[in-house]
PDB file of N, CA and C in Angstrom:
ATOM      1  N   UNK A  48     -17.590   3.290   6.635  1.00 49.00           N
ATOM      2  CA  UNK A  48     -16.439   4.050   6.707  1.00 49.00           C
ATOM      3  C   UNK A  48     -15.841   3.842   7.944  1.00 49.00           C
ATOM      4  N   UNK A  49     -16.742   4.365   8.955  1.00 52.00           N
ATOM      5  CA  UNK A  49     -15.622   3.396  10.226  1.00 52.00           C
ATOM      6  C   UNK A  49     -15.493   2.759  10.463  1.00 52.00           C
ATOM      7  N   UNK A  50     -16.068   0.636  10.247  1.00 54.00           N
ATOM      8  CA  UNK A  50     -15.307   0.072  10.236  1.00 54.00           C
ATOM      9  C   UNK A  50     -14.327  -0.727   9.351  1.00 54.00           C
ATOM     10  N   UNK A  51     -13.644   0.640   8.282  1.00 56.00           N
ATOM     11  CA  UNK A  51     -12.705   0.234   7.715  1.00 56.00           C
ATOM     12  C   UNK A  51     -12.011   1.158   8.600  1.00 56.00           C
ATOM     13  N   UNK A  52     -11.771   1.714   9.054  1.00 48.00           N
ATOM     14  CA  UNK A  52     -11.086   3.371  10.147  1.00 48.00           C
ATOM     15  C   UNK A  52     -10.869   2.207  10.590  1.00 48.00           C
ATOM     16  N   UNK A  53     -11.436   1.448  12.411  1.00 51.00           N
ATOM     17  CA  UNK A  53     -11.562   0.460  12.767  1.00 51.00           C
ATOM     18  C   UNK A  53     -10.629  -0.612  12.295  1.00 51.00           C
ATOM     19  N   UNK A  54     -10.120  -1.116  11.173  1.00 52.00           N
ATOM     20  CA  UNK A  54      -9.450  -2.520  10.744  1.00 52.00           C
ATOM     21  C   UNK A  54      -8.500  -2.330  10.873  1.00 52.00           C
ATOM     22  N   UNK A  55      -8.758  -0.785   9.475  1.00 55.00           N
ATOM     23  CA  UNK A  55      -7.077  -0.601   9.514  1.00 55.00           C
ATOM     24  C   UNK A  55      -6.398   0.011  10.825  1.00 55.00           C
ATOM     25  N   UNK A  56      -7.215   0.421  11.326  1.00 48.00           N
ATOM     26  CA  UNK A  56      -6.213   0.907  12.717  1.00 48.00           C
ATOM     27  C   UNK A  56      -5.610  -0.262  13.314  1.00 48.00           C
ATOM     28  N   UNK A  57      -6.044  -1.441  13.773  1.00 52.00           N
ATOM     29  CA  UNK A  57      -5.974  -3.096  13.703  1.00 52.00           C
ATOM     30  C   UNK A  57      -4.518  -3.125  13.107  1.00 52.00           C
ATOM     31  N   UNK A  58      -5.509  -3.633  11.734  1.00 53.00           N
ATOM     32  CA  UNK A  58      -4.012  -3.363  10.824  1.00 53.00           C
ATOM     33  C   UNK A  58      -3.080  -2.997  10.914  1.00 53.00           C
ATOM     34  N   UNK A  59      -3.068  -1.781  11.682  1.00 53.00           N
ATOM     35  CA  UNK A  59      -1.402  -0.713  11.365  1.00 53.00           C
ATOM     36  C   UNK A  59      -0.762  -0.824  12.373  1.00 53.00           C
ATOM     37  N   UNK A  60      -1.468  -0.924  13.768  1.00 48.00           N
ATOM     38  CA  UNK A  60      -1.431  -1.350  15.018  1.00 48.00           C
ATOM     39  C   UNK A  60       0.249  -2.917  15.335  1.00 48.00           C
ATOM     40  N   UNK A  61      -0.104  -3.756  13.844  1.00 53.00           N
ATOM     41  CA  UNK A  61       0.571  -4.703  13.785  1.00 53.00           C
ATOM     42  C   UNK A  61       1.989  -4.495  12.794  1.00 53.00           C
ATOM     43  N   UNK A  62       2.493  -5.102  12.745  1.00 58.00           N
ATOM     44  CA  UNK A  62       4.132  -5.088  12.344  1.00 58.00           C
ATOM     45  C   UNK A  62       4.042  -4.963  11.110  1.00 58.00           C
ATOM     46  N   UNK A  63       5.383  -3.723  10.570  1.00 66.00           N
ATOM     47  CA  UNK A  63       5.014  -3.664   8.870  1.00 66.00           C
ATOM     48  C   UNK A  63       4.442  -4.951   8.449  1.00 66.00           C
ATOM     49  N   UNK A  64       4.239  -4.835   6.989  1.00 78.00           N
ATOM     50  CA  UNK A  64       3.897  -5.287   6.157  1.00 78.00           C
ATOM     51  C   UNK A  64       4.182  -5.821   4.909  1.00 78.00           C
ATOM     52  N   UNK A  65       4.175  -6.549   4.136  1.00 86.00           N
ATOM     53  CA  UNK A  65       3.955  -6.332   2.769  1.00 86.00           C
ATOM     54  C   UNK A  65       2.502  -5.860   1.509  1.00 86.00           C
ATOM     55  N   UNK A  66       2.805  -5.307   0.685  1.00 88.00           N
ATOM     56  CA  UNK A  66       1.713  -4.613   0.367  1.00 88.00           C
ATOM     57  C   UNK A  66       0.130  -5.790   0.043  1.00 88.00           C
ATOM     58  N   UNK A  67       0.771  -7.059  -1.077  1.00 92.00           N
ATOM     59  CA  UNK A  67      -0.139  -7.826  -0.551  1.00 92.00           C
ATOM     60  C   UNK A  67      -0.676  -8.529   1.280  1.00 92.00           C
ATOM     61  N   UNK A  68       0.001  -8.361   2.376  1.00 90.00           N
ATOM     62  CA  UNK A  68      -0.776  -8.267   3.827  1.00 90.00           C
ATOM     63  C   UNK A  68      -1.536  -8.093   3.718  1.00 90.00           C
ATOM     64  N   UNK A  69      -1.634  -6.066   3.676  1.00 88.00           N
ATOM     65  CA  UNK A  69      -2.203  -5.138   3.804  1.00 88.00           C
ATOM     66  C   UNK A  69      -3.307  -5.565   2.876  1.00 88.00           C
ATOM     67  N   UNK A  70      -3.512  -5.539   2.384  1.00 93.00           N
ATOM     68  CA  UNK A  70      -4.808  -5.853   0.684  1.00 93.00           C
ATOM     69  C   UNK A  70      -5.272  -7.195   1.987  1.00 93.00           C
ATOM     70  N   UNK A  71      -5.088  -8.634   1.430  1.00 94.00           N
ATOM     71  CA  UNK A  71      -5.721  -9.503   2.207  1.00 94.00           C
ATOM     72  C   UNK A  71      -6.110  -8.760   3.094  1.00 94.00           C
ATOM     73  N   UNK A  72      -5.639  -8.611   4.002  1.00 91.00           N
ATOM     74  CA  UNK A  72      -5.831  -8.852   5.585  1.00 91.00           C
ATOM     75  C   UNK A  72      -7.203  -7.378   5.560  1.00 91.00           C
ATOM     76  N   UNK A  73      -6.953  -6.381   5.133  1.00 92.00           N
ATOM     77  CA  UNK A  73      -8.055  -5.006   4.574  1.00 92.00           C
ATOM     78  C   UNK A  73      -9.121  -6.022   3.489  1.00 92.00           C
ATOM     79  N   UNK A  74      -8.701  -6.437   2.729  1.00 94.00           N
ATOM     80  CA  UNK A  74     -10.100  -7.060   1.778  1.00 94.00           C
ATOM     81  C   UNK A  74     -10.810  -7.991   3.435  1.00 94.00           C
ATOM     82  N   UNK A  75     -10.099  -9.142   3.606  1.00 95.00           N
ATOM     83  CA  UNK A  75     -10.542 -10.106   4.612  1.00 95.00           C
ATOM     84  C   UNK A  75     -11.851  -9.628   5.921  1.00 95.00           C
ATOM     85  N   UNK A  76     -11.368  -8.199   6.563  1.00 92.00           N
ATOM     86  CA  UNK A  76     -12.166  -7.907   7.355  1.00 92.00           C
ATOM     87  C   UNK A  76     -13.224  -7.015   6.748  1.00 92.00           C
ATOM     88  N   UNK A  77     -12.848  -6.771   5.803  1.00 93.00           N
ATOM     89  CA  UNK A  77     -14.377  -6.246   5.190  1.00 93.00           C
ATOM     90  C   UNK A  77     -15.473  -6.977   4.678  1.00 93.00           C
ATOM     91  N   UNK A  78     -15.634  -8.274   4.963  1.00 95.00           N
ATOM     92  CA  UNK A  78     -16.049  -8.996   3.989  1.00 95.00           C
ATOM     93  C   UNK A  78     -16.179  -9.424   2.605  1.00 95.00           C
ATOM     94  N   UNK A  79     -15.464  -8.963   2.197  1.00 96.00           N
ATOM     95  CA  UNK A  79     -15.290  -8.729   0.805  1.00 96.00           C
ATOM     96  C   UNK A  79     -13.848  -9.730  -0.010  1.00 96.00           C
ATOM     97  N   UNK A  80     -14.715 -10.257  -1.561  1.00 97.00           N
ATOM     98  CA  UNK A  80     -13.874 -10.845  -2.515  1.00 97.00           C
ATOM     99  C   UNK A  80     -12.531 -10.362  -3.147  1.00 97.00           C
ATOM    100  N   UNK A  81     -11.826 -11.558  -3.789  1.00 97.00           N
ATOM    101  CA  UNK A  81     -10.740 -10.896  -4.212  1.00 97.00           C
ATOM    102  C   UNK A  81     -12.124 -10.322  -6.133  1.00 97.00           C
ATOM    103  N   UNK A  82     -12.863 -10.590  -6.116  1.00 97.00           N
ATOM    104  CA  UNK A  82     -13.028 -10.402  -7.795  1.00 97.00           C
ATOM    105  C   UNK A  82     -13.953  -8.581  -6.789  1.00 97.00           C
ATOM    106  N   UNK A  83     -14.809  -8.981  -5.827  1.00 97.00           N
ATOM    107  CA  UNK A  83     -15.132  -7.412  -5.463  1.00 97.00           C
ATOM    108  C   UNK A  83     -14.186  -6.798  -5.730  1.00 97.00           C
ATOM    109  N   UNK A  84     -13.058  -6.555  -5.447  1.00 97.00           N
ATOM    110  CA  UNK A  84     -12.383  -5.256  -4.517  1.00 97.00           C
ATOM    111  C   UNK A  84     -11.680  -5.326  -6.606  1.00 97.00           C
ATOM    112  N   UNK A  85     -11.072  -6.036  -7.441  1.00 97.00           N
ATOM    113  CA  UNK A  85     -10.555  -6.069  -8.620  1.00 97.00           C
ATOM    114  C   UNK A  85     -11.992  -4.974  -9.039  1.00 97.00           C
ATOM    115  N   UNK A  86     -13.005  -5.610  -9.177  1.00 97.00           N
ATOM    116  CA  UNK A  86     -13.715  -4.834  -9.897  1.00 97.00           C
ATOM    117  C   UNK A  86     -13.971  -3.519  -9.979  1.00 97.00           C
ATOM    118  N   UNK A  87     -13.789  -2.995  -8.263  1.00 97.00           N
ATOM    119  CA  UNK A  87     -13.718  -1.331  -8.041  1.00 97.00           C
ATOM    120  C   UNK A  87     -12.405  -0.774  -8.186  1.00 97.00           C
ATOM    121  N   UNK A  88     -11.083  -1.732  -8.652  1.00 97.00           N
ATOM    122  CA  UNK A  88      -9.985  -1.210  -8.468  1.00 97.00           C
ATOM    123  C   UNK A  88     -10.272  -1.586 -10.053  1.00 97.00           C
ATOM    124  N   UNK A  89     -10.352  -2.239 -10.876  1.00 97.00           N
ATOM    125  CA  UNK A  89     -10.686  -1.924 -12.322  1.00 97.00           C
ATOM    126  C   UNK A  89      -9.564  -2.773 -12.732  1.00 97.00           C
ATOM    127  N   UNK A  90      -9.116  -3.877 -11.742  1.00 97.00           N
ATOM    128  CA  UNK A  90      -7.966  -5.200 -12.654  1.00 97.00           C
ATOM    129  C   UNK A  90      -8.877  -6.697 -12.435  1.00 97.00           C
ATOM    130  N   UNK A  91      -7.648  -7.585 -13.070  1.00 97.00           N
ATOM    131  CA  UNK A  91      -8.535  -8.722 -12.760  1.00 97.00           C
ATOM    132  C   UNK A  91      -9.069  -9.574 -11.298  1.00 97.00           C
ATOM    133  N   UNK A  92      -8.948  -9.840 -10.856  1.00 95.00           N
ATOM    134  CA  UNK A  92      -9.233 -10.905  -9.908  1.00 95.00           C
ATOM    135  C   UNK A  92      -7.638 -11.498  -9.727  1.00 95.00           C
ATOM    136  N   UNK A  93      -7.871 -12.305 -10.958  1.00 97.00           N
ATOM    137  CA  UNK A  93      -6.429 -12.904 -11.272  1.00 97.00           C
ATOM    138  C   UNK A  93      -4.639 -12.375 -10.047  1.00 97.00           C
ATOM    139  N   UNK A  94      -5.066 -10.757 -10.173  1.00 96.00           N
ATOM    140  CA  UNK A  94      -4.208  -9.778 -10.483  1.00 96.00           C
ATOM    141  C   UNK A  94      -4.018  -9.586  -8.829  1.00 96.00           C
ATOM    142  N   UNK A  95      -5.478  -9.206  -8.510  1.00 97.00           N
ATOM    143  CA  UNK A  95      -5.232  -9.279  -6.674  1.00 97.00           C
ATOM    144  C   UNK A  95      -4.967 -10.694  -6.294  1.00 97.00           C
ATOM    145  N   UNK A  96      -5.283 -11.920  -6.735  1.00 97.00           N
ATOM    146  CA  UNK A  96      -4.884 -12.938  -5.889  1.00 97.00           C
ATOM    147  C   UNK A  96      -3.084 -13.553  -5.912  1.00 97.00           C
ATOM    148  N   UNK A  97      -2.777 -13.128  -7.846  1.00 96.00           N
ATOM    149  CA  UNK A  97      -1.179 -12.675  -7.294  1.00 96.00           C
ATOM    150  C   UNK A  97      -0.777 -11.371  -6.890  1.00 96.00           C
ATOM    151  N   UNK A  98      -1.355 -10.452  -6.071  1.00 95.00           N
ATOM    152  CA  UNK A  98      -0.493  -9.367  -5.569  1.00 95.00           C
ATOM    153  C   UNK A  98      -0.622 -10.171  -3.968  1.00 95.00           C
ATOM    154  N   UNK A  99      -2.081 -10.881  -3.666  1.00 95.00           N
ATOM    155  CA  UNK A  99      -1.627 -11.342  -2.958  1.00 95.00           C
ATOM    156  C   UNK A  99      -0.838 -12.031  -1.878  1.00 95.00           C
ATOM    157  N   UNK A 100      -0.649 -12.726  -3.102  1.00 93.00           N
ATOM    158  CA  UNK A 100       0.210 -14.502  -2.763  1.00 93.00           C
ATOM    159  C   UNK A 100       1.709 -14.107  -3.044  1.00 93.00           C
ATOM    160  N   UNK A 101       1.815 -12.448  -3.657  1.00 89.00           N
ATOM    161  CA  UNK A 101       3.523 -11.630  -2.869  1.00 89.00           C
ATOM    162  C   UNK A 101       3.618 -12.616  -4.590  1.00 89.00           C
ATOM    163  N   UNK A 102       4.035 -12.601  -5.514  1.00 90.00           N
ATOM    164  CA  UNK A 102       3.741 -13.254  -6.927  1.00 90.00           C
ATOM    165  C   UNK A 102       4.074 -12.550  -7.887  1.00 90.00           C
ATOM    166  N   UNK A 103       3.438 -11.332  -7.095  1.00 88.00           N
ATOM    167  CA  UNK A 103       3.497  -9.976  -8.436  1.00 88.00           C
ATOM    168  C   UNK A 103       4.157  -8.908  -8.097  1.00 88.00           C
ATOM    169  N   UNK A 104       4.535  -7.757  -8.976  1.00 87.00           N
ATOM    170  CA  UNK A 104       4.484  -6.250  -8.560  1.00 87.00           C
ATOM    171  C   UNK A 104       3.971  -5.713  -8.211  1.00 87.00           C
ATOM    172  N   UNK A 105       3.485  -4.439  -7.931  1.00 90.00           N
ATOM    173  CA  UNK A 105       2.551  -3.301  -8.667  1.00 90.00           C
ATOM    174  C   UNK A 105       2.796  -2.974  -9.123  1.00 90.00           C
ATOM    175  N   UNK A 106       2.539  -1.959  -9.559  1.00 92.00           N
ATOM    176  CA  UNK A 106       2.760  -0.059  -9.764  1.00 92.00           C
ATOM    177  C   UNK A 106       2.163   0.708  -8.500  1.00 92.00           C
ATOM    178  N   UNK A 107       2.378   2.152  -8.391  1.00 90.00           N
ATOM    179  CA  UNK A 107       1.764   2.780  -7.966  1.00 90.00           C
ATOM    180  C   UNK A 107       0.204   3.270  -8.416  1.00 90.00           C
ATOM    181  N   UNK A 108       0.257   3.368  -9.249  1.00 94.00           N
ATOM    182  CA  UNK A 108      -0.831   3.479  -9.854  1.00 94.00           C
ATOM    183  C   UNK A 108      -2.766   2.286  -9.716  1.00 94.00           C
ATOM    184  N   UNK A 109      -1.492   1.306  -9.496  1.00 95.00           N
ATOM    185  CA  UNK A 109      -2.324   0.445  -9.746  1.00 95.00           C
ATOM    186  C   UNK A 109      -2.390  -0.691  -8.086  1.00 95.00           C
ATOM    187  N   UNK A 110      -1.829   0.213  -7.268  1.00 93.00           N
ATOM    188  CA  UNK A 110      -1.608  -0.174  -5.423  1.00 93.00           C
ATOM    189  C   UNK A 110      -2.728   1.268  -4.916  1.00 93.00           C
ATOM    190  N   UNK A 111      -2.826   2.084  -5.996  1.00 93.00           N
ATOM    191  CA  UNK A 111      -3.333   3.578  -5.269  1.00 93.00           C
ATOM    192  C   UNK A 111      -5.224   3.569  -5.324  1.00 93.00           C
ATOM    193  N   UNK A 112      -5.392   2.078  -7.077  1.00 95.00           N
ATOM    194  CA  UNK A 112      -5.964   2.326  -6.809  1.00 95.00           C
ATOM    195  C   UNK A 112      -6.890   1.234  -6.403  1.00 95.00           C
ATOM    196  N   UNK A 113      -6.383  -0.056  -6.005  1.00 96.00           N
ATOM    197  CA  UNK A 113      -6.949  -1.277  -5.101  1.00 96.00           C
ATOM    198  C   UNK A 113      -7.150  -0.793  -3.524  1.00 96.00           C
ATOM    199  N   UNK A 114      -5.913   0.526  -3.076  1.00 94.00           N
ATOM    200  CA  UNK A 114      -6.173   1.500  -1.739  1.00 94.00           C
ATOM    201  C   UNK A 114      -7.096   1.867  -2.021  1.00 94.00           C
ATOM    202  N   UNK A 115      -7.626   2.474  -3.232  1.00 93.00           N
ATOM    203  CA  UNK A 115      -9.275   3.157  -2.620  1.00 93.00           C
ATOM    204  C   UNK A 115      -9.758   2.251  -3.058  1.00 93.00           C
ATOM    205  N   UNK A 116     -10.657   1.712  -3.645  1.00 95.00           N
ATOM    206  CA  UNK A 116     -11.342   0.101  -3.503  1.00 95.00           C
ATOM    207  C   UNK A 116     -11.829  -0.028  -2.418  1.00 95.00           C
ATOM    208  N   UNK A 117     -10.838  -0.108  -1.316  1.00 94.00           N
ATOM    209  CA  UNK A 117     -10.799  -1.464  -0.055  1.00 94.00           C
ATOM    210  C   UNK A 117     -11.035  -0.191   0.837  1.00 94.00           C
ATOM    211  N   UNK A 118     -10.940   1.659   0.498  1.00 91.00           N
ATOM    212  CA  UNK A 118     -10.864   3.131   1.488  1.00 91.00           C
ATOM    213  C   UNK A 118      -9.331   3.044   2.959  1.00 91.00           C
ATOM    214  N   UNK A 119      -8.212   2.391   1.779  1.00 89.00           N
ATOM    215  CA  UNK A 119      -7.250   2.585   2.765  1.00 89.00           C
ATOM    216  C   UNK A 119      -6.468   3.741   2.238  1.00 89.00           C
ATOM    217  N   UNK A 120      -6.155   4.262   3.324  1.00 85.00           N
ATOM    218  CA  UNK A 120      -5.213   6.214   3.295  1.00 85.00           C
ATOM    219  C   UNK A 120      -4.109   5.683   2.102  1.00 85.00           C
ATOM    220  N   UNK A 121      -3.549   6.458   0.956  1.00 83.00           N
ATOM    221  CA  UNK A 121      -2.047   6.185   0.791  1.00 83.00           C
ATOM    222  C   UNK A 121      -0.871   6.400   1.910  1.00 83.00           C
ATOM    223  N   UNK A 122      -1.928   7.301   2.831  1.00 79.00           N
ATOM    224  CA  UNK A 122       0.193   7.540   4.091  1.00 79.00           C
ATOM    225  C   UNK A 122      -0.216   5.440   4.455  1.00 79.00           C
ATOM    226  N   UNK A 123      -0.780   4.672   4.502  1.00 72.00           N
ATOM    227  CA  UNK A 123      -0.572   3.815   4.584  1.00 72.00           C
ATOM    228  C   UNK A 123       0.855   2.349   3.224  1.00 72.00           C
ATOM    229  N   UNK A 124       1.269   3.430   2.903  1.00 72.00           N
ATOM    230  CA  UNK A 124       2.053   2.912   1.834  1.00 72.00           C
ATOM    231  C   UNK A 124       3.882   3.042   2.890  1.00 72.00           C
ATOM    232  N   UNK A 125       3.627   4.079   3.079  1.00 70.00           N
ATOM    233  CA  UNK A 125       4.795   3.909   4.986  1.00 70.00           C
ATOM    234  C   UNK A 125       4.777   2.613   5.341  1.00 70.00           C
ATOM    235  N   UNK A 126       3.846   1.980   5.658  1.00 66.00           N
ATOM    236  CA  UNK A 126       4.307   0.613   6.218  1.00 66.00           C
ATOM    237  C   UNK A 126       4.110  -0.382   5.704  1.00 66.00           C
ATOM    238  N   UNK A 127       4.510  -0.344   4.313  1.00 66.00           N
ATOM    239  CA  UNK A 127       4.509  -1.281   3.735  1.00 66.00           C
ATOM    240  C   UNK A 127       6.036  -1.754   3.430  1.00 66.00           C
ATOM    241  N   UNK A 128       6.706  -2.779   3.774  1.00 61.00           N
ATOM    242  CA  UNK A 128       7.483  -3.888   2.982  1.00 61.00           C
ATOM    243  C   UNK A 128       8.226  -4.203   1.453  1.00 61.00           C
ATOM    244  N   UNK A 129       8.867  -4.018   1.003  1.00 56.00           N
ATOM    245  CA  UNK A 129       9.431  -4.288   0.144  1.00 56.00           C
ATOM    246  C   UNK A 129       9.356  -6.270   0.450  1.00 56.00           C
TER     247      UNK A 129
END
């Protein structure tokens, strides 16, 4: 959990970003695959890929499940650019 917090502090200190960029940077920083995040968030790895590449929108429900899978506080949604 501490490593996740450090990762998110580093990510948050950067500019505002898209949701896809946020989850990709958090996933890569934690050494997780799209498949692992998808499994934990109960979505397909194709869905994770589309979201990370900004080729698909995301509902709040799915966003929260992905964020929970990555240990990201929902407060980070305030840092997201559309």
